[in-house]
Amino acid sequence: MKARTDLIVIGGGLHGLSAALQSARRGLRVVLLEGAFTGRHASGATAAGVRSLNRAVEELPLSLEAQAQWEDMTTLVGDDCGFHAGGQVQVAMDADAEARIKARIARLEALGMHHECWIGPDRLAELVPVMQPGALGAAYVARDGSADPHRTIRAFRAACLDTGVEILENHTVTWLAREETRWTVVAGGITHVAPTVVNAAGAWGRQIAKLAGDPLDVGIKNSMMIVTERCEPCLGPVISAQNRKLSFKQTADGTFLIGGGVQGRLRPGGGSASVDFGALSGAMSTTLALFPWVADLRLVRAWAGMEAATADLLPVIGPSRRAPGLIHVFGFSGHGFQLVPSVGRVIADLAETGRTRTELSAFDPGRLATNRKAA
């Protein structure tokens, strides 16, 4: 028996949920297929930075659109998702870092983008009084901040269900084929048929692309995070550092999250990742240089996530060139959280009409196409 619908979304991470939600609100019948449970991988392992700071210029239109949506997230999903606009700061610890930041801000301003500004050491000390003195200054975006990733997943999932999206968890896709004008997708022993499929499978996005006959050259990232014991609130902005691997923030419950792109290890079989404690220890050096008191905190947990990553670190967003009716949205390379609401709007545009007002050429799946044929 075949279940017919308008749109099949493969992948129950936040980008899959957002695409499903916003497509359903336009009247499409949507089925979302997830191999584990919603938010199981990258969406549940993220530091949840809501960041326009230091983004690629190509991503900024989507990022700035998303920024406004985060400030009014309750309208989209009935919950603010724990978003807190405490700002984001990128510290310059030496003259080279200062020069790079100032050059980037000048390029952005030449393009008419004024969301980033340079702040000197005195203003930096006001914003982050618990940081060790000595930094030369920083880039700063006051409207940036962070959110609660698990609260965000719950809110998007609930909004999807309220809107009529059928979410099927523990339904791994095992077959995917185009027949005339429709796709047939087999998952969990059920055959689904729809004219359009969205590949939002994250770390498994390249496997779905290959099954669909559109193999793409995409890798995997296994970024690690550490969480500390709870402390009294003392840190407002999210802190990063130019030329250094650092992401440091205090959550609403008082814990500190430490990350910044240090990589763990992919487990044999490729289904999960593990923590590389040696690499993690090395990554603490920047944190301790800026916040030496962290050495006295108890580290409670560490983990490694899995996410698709592209060579140019730009996501894959847009219709497949080789597989009609297939839309890719994955490969966010560790910085897709903030873009969830705006990219969901783009995918809903494409699913509903085949077009979008947003310029997607930088994210074209064709740039990553390989010459290999699908098996």
Tab-separated table of C-alpha atoms in Angstrom:
chain	number	residue	atom	x	y	z
A	1	MET	CA	0.000	0.000	0.000
A	2	LYS	CA	1.290	3.478	-0.887
A	3	ALA	CA	0.688	6.556	1.263
A	4	ARG	CA	0.332	9.578	-1.041
A	5	THR	CA	1.159	13.075	0.141
A	6	ASP	CA	2.390	16.431	-1.219
A	7	LEU	CA	5.813	16.588	0.423
A	8	ILE	CA	8.164	14.112	2.075
A	9	VAL	CA	10.800	15.586	4.397
A	10	ILE	CA	13.674	13.230	5.235
A	11	GLY	CA	15.353	14.198	8.496
A	12	GLY	CA	13.921	15.275	11.830
A	13	GLY	CA	16.533	17.824	12.831
A	14	LEU	CA	15.595	21.469	13.167
A	15	HIS	CA	15.971	22.250	9.461
A	16	GLY	CA	13.700	19.335	8.559
A	17	LEU	CA	11.159	20.377	11.187
A	18	SER	CA	11.209	24.020	10.080
A	19	ALA	CA	10.784	23.085	6.403
A	20	ALA	CA	7.942	20.717	7.256
A	21	LEU	CA	6.200	23.238	9.494
A	22	GLN	CA	6.351	26.156	7.086
A	23	SER	CA	5.339	23.984	4.114
A	24	ALA	CA	2.347	22.574	5.998
A	25	ARG	CA	1.211	26.070	6.900
A	26	ARG	CA	0.952	26.770	3.182
A	27	GLY	CA	-1.505	23.936	2.791
A	28	LEU	CA	0.813	21.089	1.761
A	29	ARG	CA	0.286	17.627	3.217
A	30	VAL	CA	3.650	16.788	4.774
A	31	VAL	CA	5.199	13.568	6.049
A	32	LEU	CA	8.490	13.812	7.975
A	33	LEU	CA	10.642	10.663	8.153
A	34	GLU	CA	13.299	10.402	10.865
A	35	GLY	CA	15.592	7.401	11.313
A	36	ALA	CA	15.929	7.884	15.099
A	37	PHE	CA	13.992	10.593	16.941
A	38	THR	CA	13.613	14.293	16.257
A	39	GLY	CA	16.712	16.284	17.163
A	40	ARG	CA	18.777	13.150	17.820
A	41	HIS	CA	22.014	14.339	16.234
A	42	ALA	CA	23.371	17.817	15.342
A	43	SER	CA	20.275	19.726	16.482
A	44	GLY	CA	20.478	18.179	19.928
A	45	ALA	CA	24.245	18.525	20.255
A	46	THR	CA	24.614	22.160	19.219
A	47	ALA	CA	25.664	25.104	21.378
A	48	ALA	CA	22.615	26.874	19.872
A	49	GLY	CA	24.338	30.109	18.977
A	50	VAL	CA	22.065	32.663	17.339
A	51	ARG	CA	24.837	34.394	15.475
A	52	SER	CA	25.220	36.813	12.601
A	53	LEU	CA	28.739	37.667	13.842
A	54	ASN	CA	31.552	36.480	11.548
A	55	ARG	CA	29.274	34.749	9.059
A	56	ALA	CA	30.124	34.257	5.424
A	57	VAL	CA	28.798	37.156	3.377
A	58	GLU	CA	26.774	34.703	1.270
A	59	GLU	CA	24.843	33.590	4.364
A	60	LEU	CA	24.141	37.044	5.759
A	61	PRO	CA	20.810	37.749	3.979
A	62	LEU	CA	19.416	34.526	5.449
A	63	SER	CA	21.106	35.221	8.785
A	64	LEU	CA	19.710	38.746	9.136
A	65	GLU	CA	16.228	37.510	8.155
A	66	ALA	CA	16.534	34.791	10.778
A	67	GLN	CA	17.686	37.313	13.377
A	68	ALA	CA	14.365	39.123	13.169
A	69	GLN	CA	12.495	35.807	13.329
A	70	TRP	CA	14.336	34.757	16.494
A	71	GLU	CA	13.263	37.995	18.145
A	72	ASP	CA	9.654	37.018	17.426
A	73	MET	CA	9.954	33.232	17.621
A	74	THR	CA	6.727	32.859	19.594
A	75	THR	CA	4.820	33.895	16.490
A	76	LEU	CA	6.366	31.017	14.529
A	77	VAL	CA	6.268	28.153	17.054
A	78	GLY	CA	4.381	29.413	20.120
A	79	ASP	CA	7.519	29.545	22.309
A	80	ASP	CA	10.570	31.825	22.489
A	81	CYS	CA	12.834	28.726	22.463
A	82	GLY	CA	14.878	30.214	25.290
A	83	PHE	CA	16.336	32.854	22.980
A	84	HIS	CA	18.336	35.471	24.858
A	85	ALA	CA	19.832	38.412	22.974
A	86	GLY	CA	22.876	38.769	25.178
A	87	GLY	CA	25.123	39.642	22.243
A	88	GLN	CA	28.067	37.824	20.703
A	89	VAL	CA	31.684	38.956	20.984
A	90	GLN	CA	34.681	37.875	18.898
A	91	VAL	CA	37.824	38.757	20.817
A	92	ALA	CA	41.090	39.928	19.226
A	93	MET	CA	43.951	38.511	21.312
A	94	ASP	CA	46.747	39.865	19.081
A	95	ALA	CA	47.413	42.465	16.379
A	96	ASP	CA	46.777	40.067	13.489
A	97	ALA	CA	43.361	39.172	14.885
A	98	GLU	CA	42.527	42.858	15.348
A	99	ALA	CA	43.503	43.631	11.752
A	100	ARG	CA	41.425	40.748	10.388
A	101	ILE	CA	38.341	41.760	12.335
A	102	LYS	CA	38.601	45.423	11.343
A	103	ALA	CA	39.102	44.483	7.687
A	104	ARG	CA	36.006	42.251	7.787
A	105	ILE	CA	33.883	44.991	9.368
A	106	ALA	CA	35.080	47.439	6.697
A	107	ARG	CA	34.121	44.957	3.916
A	108	LEU	CA	30.667	44.474	5.440
A	109	GLU	CA	30.109	48.218	5.736
A	110	ALA	CA	31.116	48.661	2.099
A	111	LEU	CA	28.329	46.191	1.259
A	112	GLY	CA	25.843	48.177	3.340
A	113	MET	CA	25.848	45.754	6.285
A	114	HIS	CA	26.317	47.417	9.668
A	115	HIS	CA	25.354	44.689	12.130
A	116	GLU	CA	28.961	44.205	13.383
A	117	CYS	CA	30.974	46.885	15.166
A	118	TRP	CA	34.444	47.134	16.692
A	119	ILE	CA	34.702	47.766	20.431
A	120	GLY	CA	37.879	48.689	22.294
A	121	PRO	CA	39.230	47.069	25.462
A	122	ASP	CA	37.351	49.390	27.844
A	123	ARG	CA	33.944	48.603	26.310
A	124	LEU	CA	34.904	44.927	26.136
A	125	ALA	CA	35.684	44.953	29.857
A	126	GLU	CA	32.264	46.491	30.559
A	127	LEU	CA	30.521	43.778	28.551
A	128	VAL	CA	32.600	40.880	29.879
A	129	PRO	CA	33.951	41.846	33.306
A	130	VAL	CA	34.860	38.244	34.153
A	131	MET	CA	37.355	38.040	31.256
A	132	GLN	CA	41.091	38.359	31.818
A	133	PRO	CA	42.404	41.845	30.749
A	134	GLY	CA	44.772	42.055	27.802
A	135	ALA	CA	42.577	41.588	24.719
A	136	LEU	CA	42.977	44.349	22.130
A	137	GLY	CA	39.247	44.661	21.475
A	138	ALA	CA	36.529	42.689	19.747
A	139	ALA	CA	33.850	42.515	17.098
A	140	TYR	CA	30.394	42.798	18.673
A	141	VAL	CA	26.791	42.214	17.603
A	142	ALA	CA	24.323	43.251	20.291
A	143	ARG	CA	21.289	41.518	18.706
A	144	ASP	CA	22.998	38.108	18.615
A	145	GLY	CA	22.733	35.637	21.451
A	146	SER	CA	21.805	32.026	22.039
A	147	ALA	CA	18.821	29.762	22.634
A	148	ASP	CA	17.968	26.464	24.282
A	149	PRO	CA	18.421	23.730	21.643
A	150	HIS	CA	16.175	21.139	23.271
A	151	ARG	CA	13.420	23.637	23.967
A	152	THR	CA	13.701	24.713	20.329
A	153	ILE	CA	13.361	21.132	19.100
A	154	ARG	CA	10.309	20.572	21.304
A	155	ALA	CA	8.687	23.798	20.114
A	156	PHE	CA	9.212	23.084	16.405
A	157	ARG	CA	8.064	19.467	16.814
A	158	ALA	CA	4.892	20.508	18.665
A	159	ALA	CA	4.161	23.210	16.088
A	160	CYS	CA	4.566	20.646	13.298
A	161	LEU	CA	2.106	18.270	14.953
A	162	ASP	CA	-0.369	21.101	15.598
A	163	THR	CA	-0.152	22.031	11.913
A	164	GLY	CA	-0.864	18.505	10.723
A	165	VAL	CA	2.641	17.295	9.838
A	166	GLU	CA	2.849	13.507	10.167
A	167	ILE	CA	6.107	12.747	12.009
A	168	LEU	CA	7.310	9.157	11.735
A	169	GLU	CA	10.295	8.472	14.031
A	170	ASN	CA	12.433	5.320	13.849
A	171	HIS	CA	11.609	5.222	10.133
A	172	THR	CA	14.955	4.958	8.341
A	173	VAL	CA	14.754	5.515	4.587
A	174	THR	CA	15.811	2.353	2.740
A	175	TRP	CA	14.646	3.111	-0.795
A	176	LEU	CA	14.208	6.269	-2.815
A	177	ALA	CA	13.364	6.446	-6.517
A	178	ARG	CA	11.739	8.749	-9.041
A	179	GLU	CA	8.902	7.270	-11.068
A	180	GLU	CA	7.583	9.605	-13.792
A	181	THR	CA	6.519	12.734	-11.847
A	182	ARG	CA	6.626	11.322	-8.346
A	183	TRP	CA	9.077	10.050	-5.764
A	184	THR	CA	8.640	6.743	-4.012
A	185	VAL	CA	10.260	6.589	-0.569
A	186	VAL	CA	10.312	3.456	1.584
A	187	ALA	CA	10.902	3.932	5.313
A	188	GLY	CA	9.982	1.707	8.222
A	189	GLY	CA	8.294	-0.731	5.867
A	190	ILE	CA	5.888	1.939	4.586
A	191	THR	CA	5.928	3.253	1.010
A	192	HIS	CA	5.320	6.981	0.632
A	193	VAL	CA	4.670	8.754	-2.664
A	194	ALA	CA	4.959	12.500	-3.310
A	195	PRO	CA	6.003	14.847	-6.120
A	196	THR	CA	8.623	16.542	-3.931
A	197	VAL	CA	11.193	15.272	-1.434
A	198	VAL	CA	13.277	17.432	0.912
A	199	ASN	CA	16.643	15.981	1.907
A	200	ALA	CA	17.237	17.419	5.393
A	201	ALA	CA	19.081	14.348	6.634
A	202	GLY	CA	22.089	16.191	8.088
A	203	ALA	CA	25.067	13.861	8.452
A	204	TRP	CA	23.156	11.313	6.361
A	205	GLY	CA	22.304	13.854	3.662
A	206	ARG	CA	24.976	12.556	1.299
A	207	GLN	CA	23.568	9.006	1.569
A	208	ILE	CA	20.085	10.259	0.714
A	209	ALA	CA	21.506	12.273	-2.180
A	210	LYS	CA	23.255	9.172	-3.490
A	211	LEU	CA	20.102	7.054	-3.158
A	212	ALA	CA	18.271	9.693	-5.186
A	213	GLY	CA	20.847	9.597	-7.970
A	214	ASP	CA	22.511	12.910	-7.098
A	215	PRO	CA	25.782	12.026	-5.309
A	216	LEU	CA	27.416	15.039	-3.653
A	217	ASP	CA	30.913	15.507	-2.250
A	218	VAL	CA	30.100	16.280	1.393
A	219	GLY	CA	32.038	15.295	4.519
A	220	ILE	CA	31.236	14.919	8.222
A	221	LYS	CA	32.074	17.071	11.235
A	222	ASN	CA	32.117	15.775	14.821
A	223	SER	CA	32.299	18.956	16.876
A	224	MET	CA	32.705	18.514	20.631
A	225	MET	CA	31.226	20.376	23.569
A	226	ILE	CA	31.909	20.526	27.321
A	227	VAL	CA	29.470	21.588	30.025
A	228	THR	CA	30.516	22.673	33.525
A	229	GLU	CA	28.785	22.720	36.855
A	230	ARG	CA	26.290	25.508	37.596
A	231	CYS	CA	27.479	28.938	38.752
A	232	GLU	CA	25.927	32.288	39.588
A	233	PRO	CA	25.107	34.314	36.444
A	234	CYS	CA	28.163	36.329	35.414
A	235	LEU	CA	28.502	36.135	31.618
A	236	GLY	CA	26.102	37.830	29.204
A	237	PRO	CA	27.474	37.576	25.664
A	238	VAL	CA	28.619	34.453	23.851
A	239	ILE	CA	32.403	34.654	23.471
A	240	SER	CA	34.529	33.536	20.505
A	241	ALA	CA	38.037	34.522	19.436
A	242	GLN	CA	39.476	35.420	16.035
A	243	ASN	CA	42.023	32.831	14.824
A	244	ARG	CA	41.253	30.573	17.823
A	245	LYS	CA	38.854	27.679	18.417
A	246	LEU	CA	36.543	28.991	21.111
A	247	SER	CA	32.849	29.240	21.861
A	248	PHE	CA	32.070	30.080	25.485
A	249	LYS	CA	28.685	30.908	26.939
A	250	GLN	CA	26.686	30.660	30.148
A	251	THR	CA	23.283	29.000	29.875
A	252	ALA	CA	20.082	30.049	31.603
A	253	ASP	CA	20.603	27.384	34.310
A	254	GLY	CA	24.104	28.693	35.112
A	255	THR	CA	26.280	26.075	33.418
A	256	PHE	CA	29.016	27.071	30.977
A	257	LEU	CA	29.174	25.528	27.504
A	258	ILE	CA	32.622	25.342	25.941
A	259	GLY	CA	33.126	24.464	22.286
A	260	GLY	CA	34.380	26.125	19.161
A	261	GLY	CA	34.682	23.426	16.543
A	262	VAL	CA	37.235	21.074	18.091
A	263	GLN	CA	36.629	17.698	16.441
A	264	GLY	CA	35.872	14.326	17.992
A	265	ARG	CA	36.106	10.953	16.321
A	266	LEU	CA	33.640	9.159	14.079
A	267	ARG	CA	32.883	5.734	15.518
A	268	PRO	CA	33.387	2.646	13.349
A	269	GLY	CA	30.346	2.212	11.153
A	270	GLY	CA	29.774	5.977	10.947
A	271	GLY	CA	26.574	6.002	13.000
A	272	SER	CA	27.809	8.097	15.925
A	273	ALA	CA	30.793	10.097	17.218
A	274	SER	CA	32.946	9.902	20.330
A	275	VAL	CA	34.894	12.477	22.332
A	276	ASP	CA	38.630	12.892	21.690
A	277	PHE	CA	39.786	13.915	25.157
A	278	GLY	CA	43.283	14.789	23.959
A	279	ALA	CA	41.971	17.300	21.424
A	280	LEU	CA	39.471	18.585	23.941
A	281	SER	CA	42.203	19.231	26.490
A	282	GLY	CA	44.179	21.235	23.944
A	283	ALA	CA	41.132	23.299	23.076
A	284	MET	CA	40.777	24.420	26.671
A	285	SER	CA	43.912	26.551	26.344
A	286	THR	CA	42.090	29.501	24.760
A	287	THR	CA	39.281	29.284	27.303
A	288	LEU	CA	41.742	29.299	30.191
A	289	ALA	CA	43.764	32.148	28.701
A	290	LEU	CA	40.676	34.377	28.716
A	291	PHE	CA	38.866	32.882	31.708
A	292	PRO	CA	41.462	31.260	34.012
A	293	TRP	CA	38.879	30.741	36.792
A	294	VAL	CA	37.270	28.024	34.634
A	295	ALA	CA	40.109	25.755	35.816
A	296	ASP	CA	38.379	25.602	39.222
A	297	LEU	CA	35.031	24.448	37.783
A	298	ARG	CA	33.925	20.855	37.651
A	299	LEU	CA	33.411	19.542	34.139
A	300	VAL	CA	30.127	17.631	34.133
A	301	ARG	CA	29.843	16.213	30.628
A	302	ALA	CA	31.407	16.205	27.179
A	303	TRP	CA	29.935	15.024	23.896
A	304	ALA	CA	30.495	14.986	20.149
A	305	GLY	CA	27.829	15.562	17.526
A	306	MET	CA	27.590	14.637	13.861
A	307	GLU	CA	26.874	17.034	11.024
A	308	ALA	CA	27.496	17.203	7.300
A	309	ALA	CA	30.231	19.649	6.294
A	310	THR	CA	31.174	21.026	2.888
A	311	ALA	CA	34.623	22.011	1.638
A	312	ASP	CA	33.653	25.695	1.407
A	313	LEU	CA	31.710	25.513	4.715
A	314	LEU	CA	28.589	26.840	2.980
A	315	PRO	CA	25.401	24.777	3.261
A	316	VAL	CA	23.668	22.897	0.466
A	317	ILE	CA	20.328	24.603	-0.125
A	318	GLY	CA	18.290	24.278	-3.292
A	319	PRO	CA	16.851	21.972	-5.935
A	320	SER	CA	18.936	19.109	-7.257
A	321	ARG	CA	20.177	19.604	-10.812
A	322	ARG	CA	20.004	15.880	-11.563
A	323	ALA	CA	16.976	14.668	-9.645
A	324	PRO	CA	13.758	16.611	-10.396
A	325	GLY	CA	11.565	17.216	-7.385
A	326	LEU	CA	14.425	16.758	-4.904
A	327	ILE	CA	15.383	19.711	-2.681
A	328	HIS	CA	18.540	19.556	-0.579
A	329	VAL	CA	18.977	21.351	2.742
A	330	PHE	CA	21.935	20.088	4.747
A	331	GLY	CA	25.707	20.577	5.121
A	332	PHE	CA	25.551	23.535	7.503
A	333	SER	CA	29.072	22.719	8.681
A	334	GLY	CA	28.491	23.537	12.332
A	335	HIS	CA	26.707	26.870	12.094
A	336	GLY	CA	23.158	26.214	10.907
A	337	PHE	CA	21.195	26.706	14.133
A	338	GLN	CA	20.464	30.399	13.706
A	339	LEU	CA	19.308	29.900	10.101
A	340	VAL	CA	16.513	27.443	10.976
A	341	PRO	CA	13.536	29.831	10.580
A	342	SER	CA	14.700	31.594	7.399
A	343	VAL	CA	15.909	28.460	5.614
A	344	GLY	CA	12.611	26.766	6.474
A	345	ARG	CA	10.841	29.631	4.714
A	346	VAL	CA	13.057	29.159	1.651
A	347	ILE	CA	12.374	25.415	1.483
A	348	ALA	CA	8.638	26.053	1.841
A	349	ASP	CA	8.886	28.534	-1.075
A	350	LEU	CA	10.559	25.884	-3.232
A	351	ALA	CA	8.177	23.113	-2.171
A	352	GLU	CA	5.109	25.226	-2.846
A	353	THR	CA	6.041	27.022	-6.073
A	354	GLY	CA	9.468	25.808	-7.208
A	355	ARG	CA	10.848	29.333	-6.754
A	356	THR	CA	12.120	31.597	-3.980
A	357	ARG	CA	13.010	35.269	-3.743
A	358	THR	CA	16.236	34.373	-1.945
A	359	GLU	CA	19.497	34.158	-3.894
A	360	LEU	CA	20.755	30.588	-3.531
A	361	SER	CA	23.558	30.369	-6.100
A	362	ALA	CA	26.283	30.164	-3.410
A	363	PHE	CA	24.506	27.151	-1.899
A	364	ASP	CA	23.805	25.360	-5.195
A	365	PRO	CA	24.071	21.560	-4.754
A	366	GLY	CA	25.606	21.380	-8.234
A	367	ARG	CA	28.891	22.835	-6.958
A	368	LEU	CA	29.437	19.605	-4.997
A	369	ALA	CA	28.223	17.133	-7.602
A	370	THR	CA	30.428	14.151	-8.260
A	371	ASN	CA	30.555	12.219	-11.524
A	372	ARG	CA	29.781	8.947	-9.832
A	373	LYS	CA	26.480	7.337	-10.638
A	374	ALA	CA	24.199	6.180	-7.873
A	375	ALA	CA	24.300	2.483	-7.128
